[in-house]
C-alpha positions as a printed NumPy array, in Angstrom:
array([[ 70.051,  84.742,  89.439],
       [ 67.093,  83.982,  85.583],
       [ 63.721,  85.143,  86.159],
       [ 61.28 ,  81.945,  86.382],
       [ 60.252,  80.764,  83.265],
       [ 56.066,  81.057,  84.691],
       [ 56.337,  84.299,  84.93 ],
       [ 54.525,  86.865,  82.465],
       [ 56.818,  88.906,  79.651],
       [ 55.708,  92.435,  81.155],
       [ 57.419,  91.237,  84.278],
       [ 60.29 ,  89.732,  82.821],
       [ 61.619,  92.455,  80.701],
       [ 62.186,  94.144,  84.165],
       [ 63.591,  91.632,  85.82 ],
       [ 66.166,  91.774,  83.383],
       [ 66.859,  95.633,  83.268],
       [ 67.19 ,  95.654,  86.731],
       [ 69.351,  92.051,  86.457],
       [ 71.4  ,  93.91 ,  84.563],
       [ 71.989,  97.601,  86.546],
       [ 72.913,  95.229,  88.732],
       [ 75.668,  93.479,  87.303],
       [ 77.324,  97.027,  86.664],
       [ 76.773,  98.158,  89.52 ],
       [ 78.523,  94.919,  90.852],
       [ 81.361,  95.194,  89.193],
       [ 81.86 ,  98.642,  90.159],
       [ 81.491,  97.685,  93.559],
       [ 84.146,  95.266,  93.493],
       [ 86.916,  97.176,  91.391],
       [ 86.277,  99.565,  94.412],
       [ 86.704,  97.869,  97.41 ],
       [ 88.541,  95.063,  96.08 ],
       [ 92.115,  97.232,  96.884],
       [ 90.745,  97.694, 100.01 ],
       [ 90.11 ,  94.147, 100.722],
       [ 93.457,  93.488,  99.439],
       [ 95.436,  95.716, 101.977],
       [ 93.045,  94.476, 104.61 ],
       [ 94.122,  91.457, 104.088],
       [ 97.922,  91.98 , 103.628],
       [ 98.899,  94.621, 105.724],
       [ 98.599,  94.133, 109.654],
       [ 99.13 ,  98.647, 109.43 ],
       [ 95.915,  99.063, 108.27 ],
       [ 93.648,  96.255, 110.483],
       [ 95.724,  97.622, 113.846],
       [ 94.462, 102.032, 112.67 ],
       [ 91.617, 100.692, 111.504],
       [ 90.196,  98.944, 114.636],
       [ 91.41 , 102.025, 116.482],
       [ 89.96 , 104.524, 115.038],
       [ 86.948, 103.045, 114.371],
       [ 86.876, 101.575, 118.286],
       [ 87.893, 105.416, 119.449],
       [ 85.3  , 107.228, 117.7  ],
       [ 82.654, 104.421, 119.69 ],
       [ 84.327, 106.045, 122.899],
       [ 84.564, 109.296, 121.92 ],
       [ 81.465, 109.423, 120.352],
       [ 79.401, 107.744, 123.475],
       [ 81.568, 110.649, 125.405],
       [ 80.967, 113.693, 123.925],
       [ 77.37 , 112.732, 123.233],
       [ 77.119, 111.694, 126.945],
       [ 78.583, 115.212, 127.754],
       [ 77.274, 117.347, 125.276],
       [ 73.083, 115.859, 126.29 ],
       [ 74.319, 116.265, 129.83 ],
       [ 75.624, 119.975, 129.104],
       [ 72.027, 120.85 , 128.003],
       [ 70.523, 119.19 , 130.523],
       [ 72.35 , 121.378, 132.833],
       [ 71.082, 124.789, 130.777],
       [ 67.393, 123.557, 130.878],
       [ 67.415, 123.799, 134.725],
       [ 68.826, 126.18 , 135.066],
       [ 66.608, 128.181, 133.133],
       [ 64.116, 126.376, 134.811],
       [ 65.08 , 127.163, 138.587],
       [ 65.378, 130.682, 136.782],
       [ 62.019, 131.027, 135.255],
       [ 60.051, 129.446, 138.089],
       [ 61.837, 131.627, 141.083],
       [ 60.849, 134.784, 138.539],
       [ 57.055, 133.043, 138.446],
       [ 56.764, 132.591, 142.308],
       [ 57.761, 136.643, 141.686],
       [ 55.21 , 137.363, 139.587],
       [ 52.668, 135.608, 141.12 ],
       [ 52.502, 137.112, 144.12 ],
       [ 53.007, 140.955, 142.465],
       [ 49.834, 140.097, 139.772],
       [ 47.805, 138.719, 142.335],
       [ 48.006, 141.731, 144.649],
       [ 47.177, 144.095, 141.776],
       [ 44.414, 142.144, 140.852],
       [ 42.919, 141.705, 144.804],
       [ 41.183, 145.11 , 144.942],
       [ 39.196, 144.407, 142.528],
       [ 36.584, 142.349, 143.895],
       [ 34.489, 140.966, 140.826],
       [ 35.234, 140.22 , 137.244],
       [ 32.459, 142.788, 135.863],
       [ 34.307, 146.016, 137.437],
       [ 35.093, 147.997, 134.303],
       [ 38.849, 148.708, 135.975],
       [ 39.149, 144.83 , 136.238],
       [ 40.769, 145.796, 131.662],
       [ 42.946, 148.751, 132.93 ],
       [ 44.845, 146.849, 135.93 ],
       [ 44.973, 143.614, 133.754],
       [ 46.902, 145.817, 130.889],
       [ 49.382, 147.958, 133.449],
       [ 49.965, 144.351, 135.366],
       [ 50.972, 142.525, 132.196],
       [ 52.95 , 146.067, 131.757],
       [ 54.799, 146.349, 134.573],
       [ 55.859, 142.421, 135.046],
       [ 57.062, 142.91 , 130.962],
       [ 58.965, 146.434, 132.313],
       [ 60.511, 143.489, 135.412],
       [ 61.712, 141.482, 132.626],
       [ 63.943, 143.457, 129.816],
       [ 66.742, 143.658, 132.062],
       [ 66.761, 140.04 , 131.884],
       [ 65.631, 138.961, 128.502],
       [ 64.273, 141.119, 125.452],
       [ 62.262, 138.175, 123.763],
       [ 60.067, 137.449, 127.494],
       [ 56.514, 137.323, 126.502],
       [ 53.708, 138.047, 129.088],
       [ 50.368, 137.224, 129.015],
       [ 47.124, 137.163, 131.   ],
       [ 44.222, 135.04 , 129.839],
       [ 40.73 , 135.318, 131.666],
       [ 39.171, 131.917, 130.292],
       [ 36.435, 131.185, 132.999],
       [ 35.489, 135.204, 132.188],
       [ 35.484, 135.312, 128.446],
       [ 34.755, 139.615, 128.609],
       [ 37.95 , 139.575, 129.568],
       [ 39.841, 139.962, 126.225],
       [ 44.126, 138.576, 127.256],
       [ 46.268, 140.971, 127.563],
       [ 49.606, 139.66 , 126.139],
       [ 53.15 , 142.035, 126.237],
       [ 54.71 , 142.415, 123.55 ],
       [ 51.481, 141.907, 121.604],
       [ 52.548, 138.997, 119.188],
       [ 50.376, 135.875, 118.046],
       [ 50.814, 133.1  , 121.41 ],
       [ 48.619, 130.833, 119.895],
       [ 51.318, 128.631, 119.991],
       [ 53.224, 128.589, 122.085],
       [ 49.88 , 128.511, 124.549],
       [ 48.21 , 125.488, 124.069],
       [ 45.352, 123.785, 124.899],
       [ 47.206, 122.118, 126.697],
       [ 48.452, 123.866, 128.902],
       [ 45.358, 126.15 , 129.448],
       [ 43.803, 123.312, 130.682],
       [ 46.21 , 122.545, 132.835],
       [ 47.061, 125.853, 134.679],
       [ 42.442, 127.139, 134.22 ],
       [ 41.071, 123.576, 134.632],
       [ 43.414, 121.638, 137.168],
       [ 44.341, 124.864, 138.713],
       [ 48.155, 123.405, 139.18 ],
       [ 51.346, 125.604, 137.562],
       [ 52.199, 123.765, 134.36 ],
       [ 55.041, 124.069, 131.474],
       [ 56.067, 123.047, 128.292],
       [ 58.942, 123.637, 125.753],
       [ 57.744, 125.094, 122.686],
       [ 58.994, 126.301, 118.853],
       [ 57.491, 128.935, 116.54 ],
       [ 57.414, 131.826, 114.918],
       [ 57.5  , 134.762, 117.168],
       [ 59.033, 138.586, 115.632],
       [ 59.378, 136.948, 112.757],
       [ 62.389, 134.682, 114.205],
       [ 61.731, 130.152, 115.063],
       [ 61.965, 130.746, 118.755],
       [ 62.861, 127.592, 121.414],
       [ 59.682, 128.683, 124.611],
       [ 60.012, 127.623, 127.987],
       [ 55.983, 128.498, 128.487],
       [ 55.519, 128.307, 132.097],
       [ 51.658, 128.89 , 133.34 ],
       [ 50.066, 129.067, 137.187],
       [ 46.252, 130.333, 138.177],
       [ 46.876, 133.717, 139.505],
       [ 44.224, 134.055, 142.911],
       [ 41.803, 136.873, 143.327],
       [ 38.479, 138.102, 144.998],
       [ 36.735, 137.103, 141.852],
       [ 38.434, 133.868, 141.468],
       [ 41.261, 133.789, 139.512],
       [ 43.335, 134.4  , 136.233],
       [ 46.075, 132.283, 134.344],
       [ 49.549, 134.461, 133.922],
       [ 51.803, 132.452, 131.356],
       [ 55.538, 133.884, 131.025],
       [ 57.468, 133.265, 128.256],
       [ 60.993, 132.975, 127.925],
       [ 63.079, 132.485, 125.315],
       [ 65.944, 129.452, 125.637],
       [ 68.368, 131.147, 122.834],
       [ 70.952, 131.842, 125.481],
       [ 70.279, 127.736, 126.342],
       [ 69.98 , 126.765, 122.651],
       [ 73.5  , 128.536, 122.062],
       [ 75.447, 127.433, 125.128],
       [ 74.477, 124.008, 124.348],
       [ 75.579, 124.399, 121.209],
       [ 78.994, 125.52 , 121.981],
       [ 79.958, 122.955, 123.944],
       [ 78.029, 120.438, 121.319],
       [ 80.68 , 122.379, 118.66 ],
       [ 83.684, 121.487, 121.023],
       [ 82.904, 118.396, 122.262],
       [ 82.43 , 117.581, 118.473],
       [ 86.046, 119.041, 117.018],
       [ 88.182, 117.905, 120.142],
       [ 86.729, 114.082, 119.498],
       [ 87.8  , 114.496, 116.19 ],
       [ 90.589, 115.555, 116.905],
       [ 91.075, 113.388, 119.229],
       [ 90.756, 110.207, 117.478],
       [ 93.016, 111.69 , 114.449],
       [ 95.817, 111.349, 117.28 ],
       [ 94.853, 108.604, 118.423],
       [ 95.026, 107.217, 114.692],
       [ 98.122, 108.536, 114.351],
       [ 99.49 , 107.69 , 117.298],
       [ 98.716, 103.761, 116.241],
       [ 99.803, 104.455, 112.843],
       [103.588, 105.377, 114.121],
       [103.424, 102.985, 117.431],
       [102.252, 100.147, 115.304],
       [104.689, 100.745, 112.543],
       [107.89 , 100.925, 115.553],
       [106.431,  96.628, 115.022],
       [105.004,  95.679, 111.924],
       [109.228,  97.135, 110.755],
       [111.179,  94.724, 112.174],
       [108.807,  91.972, 111.046],
       [108.437,  92.878, 107.607],
       [111.985,  92.929, 107.815],
       [112.137,  89.196, 108.712],
       [108.938,  88.24 , 106.6  ],
       [111.813,  89.372, 104.408],
       [114.906,  88.009, 105.099],
       [112.631,  84.633, 105.478],
       [111.862,  85.084, 102.028],
       [115.793,  85.472, 100.978],
       [116.978,  82.517, 103.186],
       [113.893,  80.059, 101.383],
       [115.43 ,  81.51 ,  98.253],
       [119.348,  79.708,  98.832],
       [120.445,  82.669, 100.404],
       [121.438,  81.446, 103.702],
       [123.964,  84.515, 104.82 ],
       [121.21 ,  86.286, 104.717],
       [120.513,  88.338, 108.407],
       [118.26 ,  90.669, 110.284],
       [119.929,  93.982, 112.597],
       [120.459,  93.799, 116.112],
       [119.807,  97.185, 117.444],
       [119.296,  98.083, 121.138],
       [118.613,  95.558, 123.873],
       [114.203,  95.85 , 123.517],
       [111.895,  92.725, 122.695],
       [112.314,  93.237, 118.656],
       [116.126,  93.299, 119.332],
       [115.401,  90.027, 121.662],
       [113.387,  88.368, 118.417],
       [115.769,  89.402, 115.795],
       [118.195,  87.755, 117.233],
       [116.834,  84.347, 118.038],
       [115.851,  85.383, 114.381],
       [119.226,  84.885, 113.459],
       [120.491,  82.417, 115.753],
       [117.738,  80.317, 113.791],
       [119.039,  81.316, 110.318],
       [122.794,  81.099, 111.689],
       [121.463,  76.969, 112.444],
       [119.304,  76.746, 109.547],
       [123.021,  77.336, 107.967],
       [124.938,  74.904, 109.285],
       [122.295,  72.431, 109.596],
       [121.533,  72.512, 106.004],
       [124.852,  73.071, 104.204],
       [125.426,  69.003, 106.237],
       [122.661,  68.073, 104.776],
       [123.42 ,  68.883, 100.847],
       [127.174,  67.446, 101.825],
       [125.623,  64.479, 103.055],
       [123.307,  64.196, 100.681],
       [125.755,  64.725,  98.23 ],
       [128.072,  62.084,  99.67 ],
       [124.968,  60.136,  99.695],
       [123.757,  60.381,  95.965],
       [127.904,  60.014,  95.008],
       [128.363,  56.696,  97.229],
       [124.826,  55.007,  95.562],
       [126.841,  56.15 ,  92.014],
       [129.964,  54.543,  93.329],
       [128.725,  51.595,  93.984],
       [126.287,  50.765,  91.606],
       [128.877,  51.115,  89.022],
       [132.321,  49.482,  91.094],
       [129.184,  46.204,  91.231],
       [129.216,  45.929,  87.105],
       [131.866,  44.948,  87.183],
       [131.361,  41.862,  89.241],
       [128.204,  41.453,  88.205],
       [129.417,  40.742,  85.165],
       [131.511,  38.116,  85.778],
       [129.582,  36.573,  88.54 ],
       [126.432,  36.947,  85.384],
       [128.38 ,  34.791,  83.099],
       [129.484,  32.331,  85.066],
       [125.552,  31.766,  86.947],
       [124.148,  31.518,  82.818],
       [127.335,  28.879,  82.164],
       [125.48 ,  27.082,  85.671],
       [122.355,  27.552,  83.997],
       [122.88 ,  27.114,  80.578],
       [123.968,  23.469,  81.991],
       [121.433,  23.077,  85.079],
       [119.538,  19.784,  83.508],
       [122.761,  17.974,  84.096],
       [122.769,  18.34 ,  87.848],
       [120.872,  17.084,  90.55 ],
       [117.498,  18.024,  91.257],
       [118.606,  20.398,  94.294],
       [122.031,  21.885,  92.086],
       [119.647,  22.925,  89.818],
       [116.751,  24.786,  92.073],
       [119.6  ,  26.037,  93.212],
       [121.136,  27.57 ,  89.725],
       [117.443,  28.884,  89.451],
       [116.994,  30.744,  92.086],
       [121.177,  31.695,  91.531],
       [119.627,  32.855,  88.225],
       [116.377,  34.563,  89.402],
       [118.466,  36.936,  92.355],
       [120.935,  38.044,  89.7  ],
       [118.315,  39.321,  87.371],
       [116.809,  41.297,  90.652],
       [120.346,  42.566,  91.61 ],
       [121.12 ,  43.286,  88.107],
       [117.196,  45.283,  87.994],
       [117.874,  46.843,  91.72 ],
       [121.684,  48.109,  90.542],
       [119.842,  49.572,  86.455],
       [117.001,  51.458,  88.876],
       [119.98 ,  52.925,  91.11 ],
       [122.093,  54.168,  88.293],
       [118.672,  55.923,  87.545],
       [118.291,  57.55 ,  90.648],
       [121.648,  58.93 ,  90.579],
       [121.309,  60.215,  87.567],
       [117.991,  62.221,  88.504],
       [119.706,  63.154,  92.105],
       [123.301,  64.068,  89.685],
       [120.362,  66.335,  87.468],
       [121.567,  64.991,  84.624],
       [118.801,  63.155,  83.27 ],
       [118.113,  64.331,  79.787],
       [115.301,  63.943,  77.903],
       [115.03 ,  62.49 ,  73.884],
       [111.88 ,  63.357,  73.029],
       [110.231,  62.301,  70.127],
       [106.41 ,  62.33 ,  68.679],
       [105.427,  58.609,  69.027],
       [102.586,  57.413,  69.045],
       [101.391,  55.713,  72.658],
       [ 98.797,  53.203,  71.761],
       [101.731,  50.373,  70.508],
       [103.398,  51.461,  73.614],
       [100.426,  50.769,  75.901],
       [ 99.4  ,  47.325,  74.016],
       [103.138,  46.532,  73.976],
       [103.185,  46.867,  77.953],
       [100.234,  45.154,  77.89 ],
       [102.016,  42.075,  76.011],
       [104.576,  42.002,  77.888],
       [103.246,  41.724,  81.47 ],
       [ 99.919,  39.679,  80.264],
       [101.926,  35.892,  81.463],
       [102.767,  37.859,  84.942],
       [ 99.415,  38.643,  85.439],
       [ 97.96 ,  34.956,  83.497],
       [ 99.57 ,  33.55 ,  86.232],
       [ 98.105,  35.311,  89.416],
       [ 94.836,  35.197,  87.6  ],
       [ 94.486,  38.651,  86.248],
       [ 92.961,  40.044,  83.009],
       [ 94.733,  43.254,  81.509],
       [ 91.669,  45.285,  80.291],
       [ 92.655,  47.735,  77.152],
       [ 90.536,  50.75 ,  76.824],
       [ 92.406,  52.743,  73.638],
       [ 90.966,  54.802,  70.954],
       [ 90.812,  53.991,  67.861],
       [ 93.035,  56.044,  66.459],
       [ 96.328,  57.172,  66.705],
       [ 97.47 ,  58.768,  69.628],
       [100.733,  61.492,  69.062],
       [102.05 ,  63.387,  71.171],
       [105.989,  64.527,  71.894],
       [107.251,  62.51 ,  74.434],
       [110.779,  60.24 ,  75.449],
       [109.265,  56.64 ,  74.582],
       [111.77 ,  54.732,  76.765],
       [110.399,  56.43 ,  79.839],
       [107.298,  56.381,  78.899],
       [106.989,  52.341,  78.463],
       [108.706,  52.32 ,  81.707],
       [106.646,  54.468,  83.809],
       [103.39 ,  51.894,  82.565],
       [105.449,  48.878,  83.2  ],
       [105.532,  50.45 ,  86.506],
       [102.176,  51.102,  86.4  ],
       [101.195,  47.777,  85.585],
       [103.395,  46.051,  87.299],
       [102.06 ,  47.143,  90.333],
       [ 98.479,  47.02 ,  89.614],
       [ 99.211,  43.177,  88.56 ],
       [100.58 ,  42.309,  91.721],
       [ 97.995,  44.407,  94.182],
       [ 95.525,  43.047,  92.247],
       [ 94.395,  40.353,  93.624],
       [ 93.531,  38.585,  90.915],
       [ 90.63 ,  40.793,  89.945],
       [ 90.71 ,  42.942,  86.25 ],
       [ 92.761,  45.582,  85.637],
       [ 92.372,  48.18 ,  83.175],
       [ 94.404,  50.204,  81.864],
       [ 92.388,  53.907,  79.979],
       [ 94.258,  56.049,  77.454],
       [ 92.895,  59.207,  76.224],
       [ 94.047,  62.553,  74.544],
       [ 92.847,  66.106,  74.122],
       [ 94.255,  69.209,  72.176],
       [ 96.724,  69.55 ,  74.843],
       [ 97.311,  67.008,  77.566],
       [ 97.168,  62.364,  76.96 ],
       [ 96.8  ,  60.546,  79.924],
       [ 97.038,  57.113,  80.709],
       [ 95.201,  55.785,  83.778],
       [ 95.746,  52.61 ,  85.116],
       [ 92.941,  51.125,  87.48 ],
       [ 93.259,  48.118,  90.017],
       [ 90.497,  46.842,  92.48 ],
       [ 93.023,  45.056,  95.039],
       [ 93.908,  45.981,  98.463],
       [ 94.341,  49.619,  97.705],
       [ 95.495,  52.323,  99.602],
       [ 95.26 ,  54.429, 102.693],
       [ 94.522,  57.492, 103.96 ],
       [ 97.655,  59.716, 103.202],
       [ 99.014,  56.578, 101.319],
       [ 98.421,  58.43 ,  97.589],
       [101.36 ,  60.694,  98.861],
       [103.965,  57.913, 100.24 ],
       [103.549,  55.746,  97.03 ],
       [106.066,  57.614,  94.921],
       [109.308,  57.402,  98.085],
       [111.441,  55.281,  97.655],
       [111.547,  52.131,  98.729],
       [107.848,  52.841, 100.646],
       [105.419,  49.578,  99.802],
       [101.787,  49.647, 101.239],
       [102.095,  46.362, 102.482],
       [105.383,  45.05 , 103.455],
       [104.159,  41.607, 104.398],
       [102.788,  40.55 , 101.016],
       [105.041,  38.552,  99.015],
       [105.722,  39.898,  96.131],
       [105.767,  38.024,  92.772],
       [107.099,  40.7  ,  89.997],
       [110.837,  40.742,  92.479],
       [110.712,  44.334,  92.464],
       [113.389,  46.898,  94.195],
       [110.705,  49.768,  96.032],
       [112.413,  51.942,  93.081],
       [109.878,  51.634,  90.625],
       [107.059,  54.362,  91.535],
       [110.308,  57.102,  91.976],
       [111.463,  56.251,  89.225],
       [108.654,  56.544,  87.06 ],
       [107.664,  60.257,  89.384],
       [110.858,  61.167,  88.453],
       [109.992,  60.636,  84.311],
       [106.637,  62.079,  84.391],
       [107.993,  65.829,  86.019],
       [111.007,  65.533,  82.988],
       [108.228,  65.44 ,  80.766],
       [106.438,  67.758,  82.049],
       [103.382,  66.103,  82.984],
       [102.422,  65.051,  86.544],
       [101.972,  60.699,  88.298],
       [ 99.168,  61.07 ,  90.511],
       [ 97.044,  57.641,  92.765],
       [ 94.008,  57.385,  94.14 ],
       [ 92.74 ,  54.609,  96.438],
       [ 89.915,  53.011,  99.096],
       [ 91.155,  50.466, 100.963],
       [ 89.27 ,  47.625,  99.85 ],
       [ 88.774,  48.981,  96.47 ],
       [ 91.903,  48.996,  95.141],
       [ 93.624,  52.137,  93.111],
       [ 94.202,  53.831,  90.501],
       [ 97.454,  55.591,  88.886],
       [ 97.168,  58.782,  86.106],
       [ 99.526,  59.7  ,  84.018],
       [ 99.008,  62.693,  82.804],
       [102.135,  64.258,  79.52 ],
       [102.   ,  67.732,  77.322],
       [100.926,  66.585,  73.897],
       [103.766,  69.286,  73.186],
       [107.389,  68.901,  75.171],
       [107.56 ,  72.175,  77.513],
       [103.963,  73.004,  77.533],
       [102.572,  74.327,  80.618],
       [ 99.564,  71.148,  81.959],
       [ 96.156,  72.135,  83.474],
       [ 93.507,  69.784,  83.032],
       [ 93.748,  65.223,  82.717],
       [ 91.972,  64.168,  79.857],
       [ 90.56 ,  60.992,  82.52 ],
       [ 89.536,  61.516,  85.539],
       [ 91.961,  60.744,  89.225],
       [ 88.648,  58.613,  90.827],
       [ 87.58 ,  55.958,  88.864],
       [ 84.069,  56.909,  87.069],
       [ 82.483,  53.494,  88.871],
       [ 83.945,  55.08 ,  92.267],
       [ 82.339,  58.878,  91.049],
       [ 78.817,  56.337,  90.251],
       [ 78.844,  54.959,  93.678],
       [ 79.179,  57.54 ,  95.5  ],
       [ 76.679,  59.461,  93.804]])
């Protein structure tokens, strides 16, 4: 995508650099992802295993997360229950110790608080050496906080917790992570007011969650390893199961390919009595039936081609005799009665048509038998087109059709069989004149370095959708009810298509109801070359202009 022209050069230059780098990255990504996409499209086993891995990973991951989260919550709740119960005992014991002092200004109170904190801390040493106990008196600034061990609890005892305990007078808790004793540790911090005769002080009990975190991490690691092993195992199982199903399918595909290549004796191996064995047996039965049908059809086709060829040859001899008699009668028709003279003319016309039919049948027989040969030579196609137009001018004038030639001024030389090309053009132009509905017929010739194309365009009844493929079938007519002007045999376009294929070219048709039809003959300039494109479009330019 180009940068807009209205952008300044200082903006367009970075955009060009980005676009160039993006093309490099995109090309590398394409080289990397192309084999992956190819494997995904072509391998059923890859798709099944991949989908199994994705689905099992989601399920196992969700289940593992739920188990790990639930386990961590259970461990935390158990720690909270234990700490809460221990805190209640400590509050009762601390209250008993502090009740002996009637007022906060008692000189012995700081010593009592210090001893109480030490006693509370020593009582927890058997449980967890990381416990921290602190007593504060926010209402009595003259009483300094007492903390055992002597660590900084500023990050553990937050102002929010102090406000809940000292001001609101309730038990509060929170989980805090702080660096204590040179280590970053997660603590469960509880705070509770301790009643006394002079008011109350706050007791803060901080228990590390190291054991619970370690247990939760072990659970998560165990779930992760187990889930990963389970996903891999599911992938292996899916691959093995899919292989059991895909292998017979691949064998069936290869066997079908061999059958389509003409190796009709290929069969699948039947093993066991399961569904796959049933599939193989059914496939073999189908292949056997197809083989019998194909052999029978080939024999029928061979007999049909032989019958057509034999009949065509056998009819030549009586036709020659009848032709001689008919020519004699036709030459003397002026001496007969008008009715007899008309009969002689009809006889001559029908003999011409019958002779043309035999000629076409013999030509079709040669194509069917594979005996048709191309007599290619370097030929100028312009005189051939002119000669075909001149020979059909009389017919065109009788039906009111004008033949319009669009030929280059220079010779168009191609390596073709002139007799076959002239026959193709004669059939195409004859059909266009017959179906032209008294409208002009354009014959266009064009060439390039590799191919030469001739189009014949009429503006008659046209073709319905799908008929552009049927017009080359033998004895097919677009409108059987129409009276024929040319007396064709119904084999002209079939022979023309065979002539085009013999040249290595194309014969194509386009048509639309009420808009006429166009036939395009495309031949390679050099015999044996492969066609890639045609110099002329199949859809007429006037039709393209109307659509656009």
